[in-house]
Short mmCIF file of N, CA and C in Angstrom, two decimals:
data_model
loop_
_atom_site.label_atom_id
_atom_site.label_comp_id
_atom_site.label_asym_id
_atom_site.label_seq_id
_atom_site.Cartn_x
_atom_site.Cartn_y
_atom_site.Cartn_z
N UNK A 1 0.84 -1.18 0.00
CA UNK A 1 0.00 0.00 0.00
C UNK A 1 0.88 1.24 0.00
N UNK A 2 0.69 2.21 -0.65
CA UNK A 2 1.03 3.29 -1.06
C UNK A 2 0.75 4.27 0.00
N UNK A 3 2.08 5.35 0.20
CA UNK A 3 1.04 6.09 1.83
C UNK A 3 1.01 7.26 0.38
N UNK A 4 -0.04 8.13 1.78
CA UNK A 4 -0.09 9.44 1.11
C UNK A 4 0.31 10.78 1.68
N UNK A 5 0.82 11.58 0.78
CA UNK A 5 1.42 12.71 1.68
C UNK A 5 0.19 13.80 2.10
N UNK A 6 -0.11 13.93 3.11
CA UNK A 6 -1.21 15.00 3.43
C UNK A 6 -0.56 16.49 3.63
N UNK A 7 0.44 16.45 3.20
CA UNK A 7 1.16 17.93 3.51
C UNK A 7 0.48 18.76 2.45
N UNK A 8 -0.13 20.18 2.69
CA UNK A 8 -0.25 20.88 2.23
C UNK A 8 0.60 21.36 0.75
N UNK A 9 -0.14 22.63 -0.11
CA UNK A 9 1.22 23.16 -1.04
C UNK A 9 1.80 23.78 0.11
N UNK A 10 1.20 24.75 0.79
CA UNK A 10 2.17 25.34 1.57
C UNK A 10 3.51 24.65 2.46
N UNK A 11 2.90 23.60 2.83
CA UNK A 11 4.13 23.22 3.87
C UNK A 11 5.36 22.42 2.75
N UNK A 12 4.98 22.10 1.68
CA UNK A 12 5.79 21.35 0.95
C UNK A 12 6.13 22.78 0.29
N UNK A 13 5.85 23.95 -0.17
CA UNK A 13 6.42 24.83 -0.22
C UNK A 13 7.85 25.48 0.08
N UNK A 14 7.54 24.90 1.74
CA UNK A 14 8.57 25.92 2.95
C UNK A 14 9.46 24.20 3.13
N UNK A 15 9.00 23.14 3.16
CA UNK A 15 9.93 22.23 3.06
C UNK A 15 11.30 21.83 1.80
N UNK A 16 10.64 22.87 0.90
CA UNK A 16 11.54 22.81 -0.46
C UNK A 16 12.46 24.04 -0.24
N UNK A 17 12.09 25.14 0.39
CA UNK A 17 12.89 26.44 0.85
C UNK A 17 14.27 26.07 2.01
N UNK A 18 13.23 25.29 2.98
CA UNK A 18 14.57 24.96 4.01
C UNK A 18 16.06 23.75 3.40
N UNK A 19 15.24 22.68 2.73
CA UNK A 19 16.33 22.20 2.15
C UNK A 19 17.30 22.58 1.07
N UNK A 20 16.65 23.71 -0.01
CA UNK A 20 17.40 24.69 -0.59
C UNK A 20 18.41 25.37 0.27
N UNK A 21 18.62 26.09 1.24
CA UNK A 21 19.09 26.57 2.04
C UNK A 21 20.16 25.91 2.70
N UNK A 22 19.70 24.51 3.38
CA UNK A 22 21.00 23.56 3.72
C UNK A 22 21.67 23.09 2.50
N UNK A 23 21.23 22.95 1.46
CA UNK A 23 21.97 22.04 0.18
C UNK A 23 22.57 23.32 -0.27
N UNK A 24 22.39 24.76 -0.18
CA UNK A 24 23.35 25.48 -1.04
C UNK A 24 24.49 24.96 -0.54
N UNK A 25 24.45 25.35 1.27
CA UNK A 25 26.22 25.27 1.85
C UNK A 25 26.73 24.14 1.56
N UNK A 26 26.13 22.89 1.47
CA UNK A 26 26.58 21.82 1.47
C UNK A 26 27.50 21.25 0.00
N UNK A 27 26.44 22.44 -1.61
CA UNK A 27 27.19 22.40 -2.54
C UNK A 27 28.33 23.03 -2.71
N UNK A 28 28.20 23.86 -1.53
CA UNK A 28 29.73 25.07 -1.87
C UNK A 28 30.64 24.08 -1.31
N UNK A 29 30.23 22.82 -0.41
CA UNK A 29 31.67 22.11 0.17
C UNK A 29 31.94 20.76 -0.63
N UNK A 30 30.76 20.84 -1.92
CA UNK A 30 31.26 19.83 -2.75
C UNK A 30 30.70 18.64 -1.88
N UNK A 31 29.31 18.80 -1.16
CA UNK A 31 29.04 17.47 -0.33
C UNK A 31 27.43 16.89 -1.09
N UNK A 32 27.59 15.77 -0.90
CA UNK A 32 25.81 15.17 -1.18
C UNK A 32 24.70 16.09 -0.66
N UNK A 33 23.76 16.29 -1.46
CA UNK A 33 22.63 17.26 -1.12
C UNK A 33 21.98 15.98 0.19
N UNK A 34 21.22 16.78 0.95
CA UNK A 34 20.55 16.18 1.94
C UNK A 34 19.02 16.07 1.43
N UNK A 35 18.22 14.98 1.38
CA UNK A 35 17.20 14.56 1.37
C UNK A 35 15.93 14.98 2.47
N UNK A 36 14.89 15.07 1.81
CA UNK A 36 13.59 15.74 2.85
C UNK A 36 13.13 14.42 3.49
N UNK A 37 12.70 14.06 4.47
CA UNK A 37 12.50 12.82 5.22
C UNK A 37 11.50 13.51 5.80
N UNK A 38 10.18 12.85 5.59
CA UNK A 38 8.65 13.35 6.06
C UNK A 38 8.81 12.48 7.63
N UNK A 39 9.13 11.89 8.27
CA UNK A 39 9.16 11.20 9.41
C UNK A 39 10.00 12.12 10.31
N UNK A 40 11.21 12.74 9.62
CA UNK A 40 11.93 13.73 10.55
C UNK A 40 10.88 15.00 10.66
N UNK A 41 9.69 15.50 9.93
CA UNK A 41 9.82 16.00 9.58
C UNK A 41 8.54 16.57 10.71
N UNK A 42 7.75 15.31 10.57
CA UNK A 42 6.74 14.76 11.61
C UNK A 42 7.28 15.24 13.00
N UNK A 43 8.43 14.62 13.58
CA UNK A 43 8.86 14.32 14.36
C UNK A 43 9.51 15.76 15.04
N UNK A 44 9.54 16.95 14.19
CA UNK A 44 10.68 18.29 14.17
C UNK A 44 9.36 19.16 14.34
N UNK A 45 8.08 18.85 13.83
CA UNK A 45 7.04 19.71 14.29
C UNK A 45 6.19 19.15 15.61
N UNK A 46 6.64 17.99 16.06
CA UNK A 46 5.96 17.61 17.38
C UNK A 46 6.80 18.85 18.30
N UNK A 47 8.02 18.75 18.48
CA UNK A 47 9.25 18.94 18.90
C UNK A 47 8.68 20.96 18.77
N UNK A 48 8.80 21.15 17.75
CA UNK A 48 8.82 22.62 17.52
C UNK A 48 7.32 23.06 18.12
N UNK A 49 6.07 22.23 18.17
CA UNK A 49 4.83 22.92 18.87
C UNK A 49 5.50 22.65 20.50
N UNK A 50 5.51 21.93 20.83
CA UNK A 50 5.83 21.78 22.21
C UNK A 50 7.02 22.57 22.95
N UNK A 51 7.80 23.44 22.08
CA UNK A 51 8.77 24.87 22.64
C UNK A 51 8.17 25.32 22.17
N UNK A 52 7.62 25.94 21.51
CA UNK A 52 6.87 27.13 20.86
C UNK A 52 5.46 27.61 21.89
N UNK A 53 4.89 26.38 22.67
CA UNK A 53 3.89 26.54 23.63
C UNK A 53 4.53 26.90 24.76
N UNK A 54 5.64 26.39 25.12
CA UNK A 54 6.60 27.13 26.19
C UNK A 54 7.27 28.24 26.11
N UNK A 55 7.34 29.00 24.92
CA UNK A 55 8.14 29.70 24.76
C UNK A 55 9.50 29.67 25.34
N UNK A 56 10.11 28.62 24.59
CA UNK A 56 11.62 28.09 24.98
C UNK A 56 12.34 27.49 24.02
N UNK A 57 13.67 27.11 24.43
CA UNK A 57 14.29 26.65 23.12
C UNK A 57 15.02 25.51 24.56
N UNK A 58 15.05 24.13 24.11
CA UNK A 58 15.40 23.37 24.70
C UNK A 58 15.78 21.70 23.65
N UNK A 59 17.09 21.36 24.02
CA UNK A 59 17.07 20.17 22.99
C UNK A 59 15.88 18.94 23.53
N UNK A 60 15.59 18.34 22.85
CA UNK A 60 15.14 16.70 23.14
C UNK A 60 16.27 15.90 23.59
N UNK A 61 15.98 15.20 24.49
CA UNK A 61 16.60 14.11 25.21
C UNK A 61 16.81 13.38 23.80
N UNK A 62 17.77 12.41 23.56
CA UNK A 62 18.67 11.35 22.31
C UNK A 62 17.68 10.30 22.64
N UNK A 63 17.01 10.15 23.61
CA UNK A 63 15.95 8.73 23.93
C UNK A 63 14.86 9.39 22.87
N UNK A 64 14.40 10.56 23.24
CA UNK A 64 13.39 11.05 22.71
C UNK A 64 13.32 11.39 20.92
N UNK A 65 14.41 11.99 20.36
CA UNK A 65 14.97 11.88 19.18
C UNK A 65 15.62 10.52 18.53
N UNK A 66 15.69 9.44 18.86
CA UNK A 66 16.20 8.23 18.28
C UNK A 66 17.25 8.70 17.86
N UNK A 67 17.90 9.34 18.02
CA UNK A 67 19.90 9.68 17.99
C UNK A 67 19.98 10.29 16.58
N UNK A 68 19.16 11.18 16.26
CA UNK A 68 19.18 12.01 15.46
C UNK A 68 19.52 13.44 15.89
N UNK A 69 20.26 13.73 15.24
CA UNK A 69 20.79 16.03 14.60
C UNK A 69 19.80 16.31 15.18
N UNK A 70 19.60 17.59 15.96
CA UNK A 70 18.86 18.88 16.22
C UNK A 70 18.93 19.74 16.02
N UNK A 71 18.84 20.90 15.30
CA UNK A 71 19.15 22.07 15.47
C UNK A 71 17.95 23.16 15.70
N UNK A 72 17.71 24.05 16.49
CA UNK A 72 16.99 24.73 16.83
C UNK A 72 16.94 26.37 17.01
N UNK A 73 16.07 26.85 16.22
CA UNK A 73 15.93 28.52 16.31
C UNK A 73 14.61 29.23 16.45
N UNK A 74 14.77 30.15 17.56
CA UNK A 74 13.60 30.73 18.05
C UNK A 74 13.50 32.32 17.66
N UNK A 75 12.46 33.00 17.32
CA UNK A 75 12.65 34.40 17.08
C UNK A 75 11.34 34.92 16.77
N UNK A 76 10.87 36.05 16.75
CA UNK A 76 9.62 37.22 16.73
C UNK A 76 9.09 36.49 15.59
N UNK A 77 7.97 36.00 15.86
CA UNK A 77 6.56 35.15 15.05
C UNK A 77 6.45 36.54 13.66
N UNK A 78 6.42 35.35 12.26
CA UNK A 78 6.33 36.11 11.10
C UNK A 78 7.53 37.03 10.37
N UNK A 79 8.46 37.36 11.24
CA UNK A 79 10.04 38.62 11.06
C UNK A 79 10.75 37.96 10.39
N UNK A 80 10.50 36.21 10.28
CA UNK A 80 12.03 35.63 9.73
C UNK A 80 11.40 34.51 8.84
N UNK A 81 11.66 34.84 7.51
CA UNK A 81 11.92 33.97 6.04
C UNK A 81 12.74 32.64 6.46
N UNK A 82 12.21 31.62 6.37
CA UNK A 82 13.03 30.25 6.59
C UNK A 82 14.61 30.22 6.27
N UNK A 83 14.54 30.68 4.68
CA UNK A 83 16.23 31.29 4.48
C UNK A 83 17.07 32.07 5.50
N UNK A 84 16.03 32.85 6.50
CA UNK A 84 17.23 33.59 7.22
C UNK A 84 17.76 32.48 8.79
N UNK A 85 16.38 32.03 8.76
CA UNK A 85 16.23 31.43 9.85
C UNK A 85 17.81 29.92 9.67
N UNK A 86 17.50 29.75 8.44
CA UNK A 86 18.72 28.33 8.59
C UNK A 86 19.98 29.15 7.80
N UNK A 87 20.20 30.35 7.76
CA UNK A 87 21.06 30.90 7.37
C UNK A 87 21.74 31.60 8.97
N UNK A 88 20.98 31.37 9.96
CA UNK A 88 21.71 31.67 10.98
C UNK A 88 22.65 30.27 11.45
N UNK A 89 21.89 29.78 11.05
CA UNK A 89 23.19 28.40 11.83
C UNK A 89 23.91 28.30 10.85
N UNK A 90 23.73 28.49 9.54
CA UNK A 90 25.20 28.71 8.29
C UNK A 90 26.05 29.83 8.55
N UNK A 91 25.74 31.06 9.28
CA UNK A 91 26.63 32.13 9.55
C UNK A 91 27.34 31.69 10.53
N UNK A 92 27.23 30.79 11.38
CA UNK A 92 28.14 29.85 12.23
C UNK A 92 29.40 29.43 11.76
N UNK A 93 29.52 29.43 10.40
CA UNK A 93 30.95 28.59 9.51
C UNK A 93 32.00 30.15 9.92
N UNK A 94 31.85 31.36 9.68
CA UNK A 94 33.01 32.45 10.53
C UNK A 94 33.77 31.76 11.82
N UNK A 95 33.35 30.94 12.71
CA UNK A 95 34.05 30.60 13.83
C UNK A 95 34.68 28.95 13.28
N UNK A 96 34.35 28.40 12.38
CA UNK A 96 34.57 26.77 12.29
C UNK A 96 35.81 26.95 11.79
N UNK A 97 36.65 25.87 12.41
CA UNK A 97 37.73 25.29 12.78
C UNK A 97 37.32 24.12 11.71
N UNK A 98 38.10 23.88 10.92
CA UNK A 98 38.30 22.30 10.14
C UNK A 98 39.17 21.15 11.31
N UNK A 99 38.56 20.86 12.25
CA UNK A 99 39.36 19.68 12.79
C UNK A 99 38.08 18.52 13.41
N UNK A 100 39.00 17.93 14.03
CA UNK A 100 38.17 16.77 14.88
C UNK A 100 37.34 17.22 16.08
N UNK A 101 36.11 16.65 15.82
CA UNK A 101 34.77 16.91 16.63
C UNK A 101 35.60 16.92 18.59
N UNK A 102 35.61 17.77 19.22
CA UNK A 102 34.69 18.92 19.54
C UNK A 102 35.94 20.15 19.21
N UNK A 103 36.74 20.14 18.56
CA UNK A 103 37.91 20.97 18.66
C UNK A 103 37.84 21.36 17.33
N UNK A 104 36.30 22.37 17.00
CA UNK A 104 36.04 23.00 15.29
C UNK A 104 35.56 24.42 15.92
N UNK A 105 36.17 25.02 17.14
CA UNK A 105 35.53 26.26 17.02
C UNK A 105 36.50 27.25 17.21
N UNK A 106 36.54 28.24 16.19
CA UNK A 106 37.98 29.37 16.97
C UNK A 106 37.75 29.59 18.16
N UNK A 107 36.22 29.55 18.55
CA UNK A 107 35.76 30.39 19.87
C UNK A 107 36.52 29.72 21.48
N UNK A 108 37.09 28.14 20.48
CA UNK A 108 36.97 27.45 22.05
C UNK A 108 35.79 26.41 22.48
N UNK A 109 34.52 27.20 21.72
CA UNK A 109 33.44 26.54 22.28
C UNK A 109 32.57 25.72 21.29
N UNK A 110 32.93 24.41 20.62
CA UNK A 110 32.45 23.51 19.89
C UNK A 110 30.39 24.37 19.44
N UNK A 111 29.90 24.63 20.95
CA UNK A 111 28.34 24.91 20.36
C UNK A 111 28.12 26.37 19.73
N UNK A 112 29.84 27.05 19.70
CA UNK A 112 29.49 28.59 18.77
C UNK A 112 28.74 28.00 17.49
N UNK A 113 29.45 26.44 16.97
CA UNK A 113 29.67 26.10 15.32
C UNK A 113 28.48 25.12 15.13
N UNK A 114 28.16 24.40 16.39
CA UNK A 114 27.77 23.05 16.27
C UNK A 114 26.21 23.08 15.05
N UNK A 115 25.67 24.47 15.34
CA UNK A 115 24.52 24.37 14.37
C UNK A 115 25.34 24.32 12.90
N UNK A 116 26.05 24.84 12.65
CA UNK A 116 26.63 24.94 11.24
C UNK A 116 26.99 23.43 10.54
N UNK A 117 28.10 23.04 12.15
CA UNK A 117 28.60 21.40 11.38
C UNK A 117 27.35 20.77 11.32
N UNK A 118 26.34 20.58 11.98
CA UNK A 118 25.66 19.46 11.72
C UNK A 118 24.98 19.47 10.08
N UNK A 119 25.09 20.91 9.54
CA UNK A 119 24.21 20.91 8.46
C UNK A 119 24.81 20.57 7.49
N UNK A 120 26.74 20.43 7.83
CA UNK A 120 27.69 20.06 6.73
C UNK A 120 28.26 18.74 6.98
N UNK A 121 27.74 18.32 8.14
CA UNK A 121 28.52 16.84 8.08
C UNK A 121 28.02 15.82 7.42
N UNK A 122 29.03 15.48 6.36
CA UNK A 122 29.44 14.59 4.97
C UNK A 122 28.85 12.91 5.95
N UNK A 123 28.36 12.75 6.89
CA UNK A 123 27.52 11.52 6.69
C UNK A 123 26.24 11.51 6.77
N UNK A 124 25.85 12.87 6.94
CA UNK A 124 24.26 12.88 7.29
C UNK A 124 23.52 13.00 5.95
N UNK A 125 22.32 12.04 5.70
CA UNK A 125 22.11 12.24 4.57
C UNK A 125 20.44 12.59 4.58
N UNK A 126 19.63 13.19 5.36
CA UNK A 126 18.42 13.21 5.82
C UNK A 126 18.08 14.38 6.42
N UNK A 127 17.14 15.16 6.46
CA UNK A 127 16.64 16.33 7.32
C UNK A 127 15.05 16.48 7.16
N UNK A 128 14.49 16.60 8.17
CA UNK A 128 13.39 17.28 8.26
C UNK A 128 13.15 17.84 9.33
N UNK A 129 12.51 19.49 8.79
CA UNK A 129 12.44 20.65 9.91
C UNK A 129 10.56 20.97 9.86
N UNK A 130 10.25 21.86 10.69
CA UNK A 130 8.83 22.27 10.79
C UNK A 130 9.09 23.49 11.68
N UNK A 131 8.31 24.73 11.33
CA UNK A 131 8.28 26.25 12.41
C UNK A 131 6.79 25.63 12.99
N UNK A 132 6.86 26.38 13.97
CA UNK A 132 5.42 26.33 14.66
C UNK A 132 5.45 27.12 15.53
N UNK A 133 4.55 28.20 15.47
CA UNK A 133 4.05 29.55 16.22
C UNK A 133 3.10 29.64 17.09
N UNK A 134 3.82 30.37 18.53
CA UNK A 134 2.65 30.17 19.63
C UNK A 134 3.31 31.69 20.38
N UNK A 135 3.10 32.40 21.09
CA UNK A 135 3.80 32.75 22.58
C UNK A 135 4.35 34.53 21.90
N UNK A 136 3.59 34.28 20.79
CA UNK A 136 4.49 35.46 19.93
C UNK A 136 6.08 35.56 19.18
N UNK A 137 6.20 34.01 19.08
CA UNK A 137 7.75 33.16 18.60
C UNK A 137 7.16 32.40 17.42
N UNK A 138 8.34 32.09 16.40
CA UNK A 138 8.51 31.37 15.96
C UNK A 138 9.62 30.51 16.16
N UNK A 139 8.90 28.99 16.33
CA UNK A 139 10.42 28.35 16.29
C UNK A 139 10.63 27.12 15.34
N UNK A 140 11.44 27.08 14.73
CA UNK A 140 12.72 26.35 13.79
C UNK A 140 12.69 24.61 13.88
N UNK A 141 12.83 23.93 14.39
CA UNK A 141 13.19 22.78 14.40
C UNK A 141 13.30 21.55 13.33
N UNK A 142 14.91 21.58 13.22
CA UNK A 142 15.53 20.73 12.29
C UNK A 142 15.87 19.10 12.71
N UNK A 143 15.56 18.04 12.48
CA UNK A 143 16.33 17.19 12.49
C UNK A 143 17.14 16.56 11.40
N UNK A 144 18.21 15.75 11.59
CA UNK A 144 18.97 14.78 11.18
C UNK A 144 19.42 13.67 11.05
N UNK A 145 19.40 13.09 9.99
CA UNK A 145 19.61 11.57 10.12
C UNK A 145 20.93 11.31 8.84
N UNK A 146 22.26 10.41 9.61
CA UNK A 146 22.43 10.31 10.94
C UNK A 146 23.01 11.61 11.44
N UNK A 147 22.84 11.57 12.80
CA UNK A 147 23.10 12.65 13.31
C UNK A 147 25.11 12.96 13.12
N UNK A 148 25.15 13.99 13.37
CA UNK A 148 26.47 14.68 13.00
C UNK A 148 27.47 15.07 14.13
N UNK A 149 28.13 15.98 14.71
CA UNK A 149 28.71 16.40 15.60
C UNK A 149 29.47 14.89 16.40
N UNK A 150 30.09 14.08 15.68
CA UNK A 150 30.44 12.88 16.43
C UNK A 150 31.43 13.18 16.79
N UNK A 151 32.10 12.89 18.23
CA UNK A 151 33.41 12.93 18.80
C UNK A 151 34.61 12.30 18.13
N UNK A 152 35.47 12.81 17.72
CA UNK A 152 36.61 12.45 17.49
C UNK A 152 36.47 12.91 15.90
N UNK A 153 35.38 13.06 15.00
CA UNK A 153 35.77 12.79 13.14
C UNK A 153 35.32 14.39 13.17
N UNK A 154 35.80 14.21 12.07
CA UNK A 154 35.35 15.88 11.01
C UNK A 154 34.07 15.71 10.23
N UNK A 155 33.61 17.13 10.68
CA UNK A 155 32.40 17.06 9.63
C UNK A 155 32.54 16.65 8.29
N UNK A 156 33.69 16.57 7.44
CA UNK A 156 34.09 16.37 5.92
C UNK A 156 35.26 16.42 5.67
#
């Protein structure tokens, strides 16, 4: 049996915008485009209503995510174009360090970059994100499959 996609034009719209956005950086590093995965995608708007009703930004527990990438961005409901929104964790590459996971940040601090590497690390081949607005926020939520930021390897 055949499933069916119930996603809107709109949301398949803004799902074709956000992966545009990760696959530019990823072509400038000469890496495999990342694939839309409706299960991450499911799974990134459970995730994004449930901070967005809190008005918070908080990761998921790795039990709770099945050991998938997170990345997460919160900001003034309606102000921010999906492009800018995953163009903030790409403006993250100014501090990245080309070395071995956690020692990629000029800053010192692996989580200045960590939104950036996960969107460039050369094994992840999967993403799905969803915004969802509550509290007078919008918030972001990306996942990844497999997840990225691994101790000891390079994003690429």
């Amino acid at each position: 049996m055949r499933s069916v996609d119930r996603r809107g034009p709109s949301d398949l719209h803004l799902a074709a915008r956000i992966l545009r956005a990760h696959n530019g950086e990823r072509q400038r590093l000469s890496l495999k485009p990342l694939k839309w995965n409706v299960r991450l995608e499911r799974e990134a708007r459970e995730w994004a209503q449930h901070l967005s009703s809190k008005g918070m930004l908080q990761h998921a527990d790795q039990r709770g995510r099945n050991q998938t990438g997170e990345n997460l961005w919160m900001g003034t409901a309606g102000h921010w174009p999906v492009e800018n929104m995953v163009g903030m964790f790409i403006d993250e590459k100014k501090h990245y360090r080309h070395a071995r996971f956690p020692d990629i940040s000029k800053t010192g601090n692996w989580a200045d970059v960590g939104h950036y590497s996960q969107i460039v690390w050369r094994d992840t081949q999967e993403v799905g994100c969803a915004v969802a607005t509550a509290r007078g926020n919008d918030v972001l939520v990306c996942r990844y499959w497999p997840a990225g930021n691994v101790w000891g390897q390079k994003a690429y």
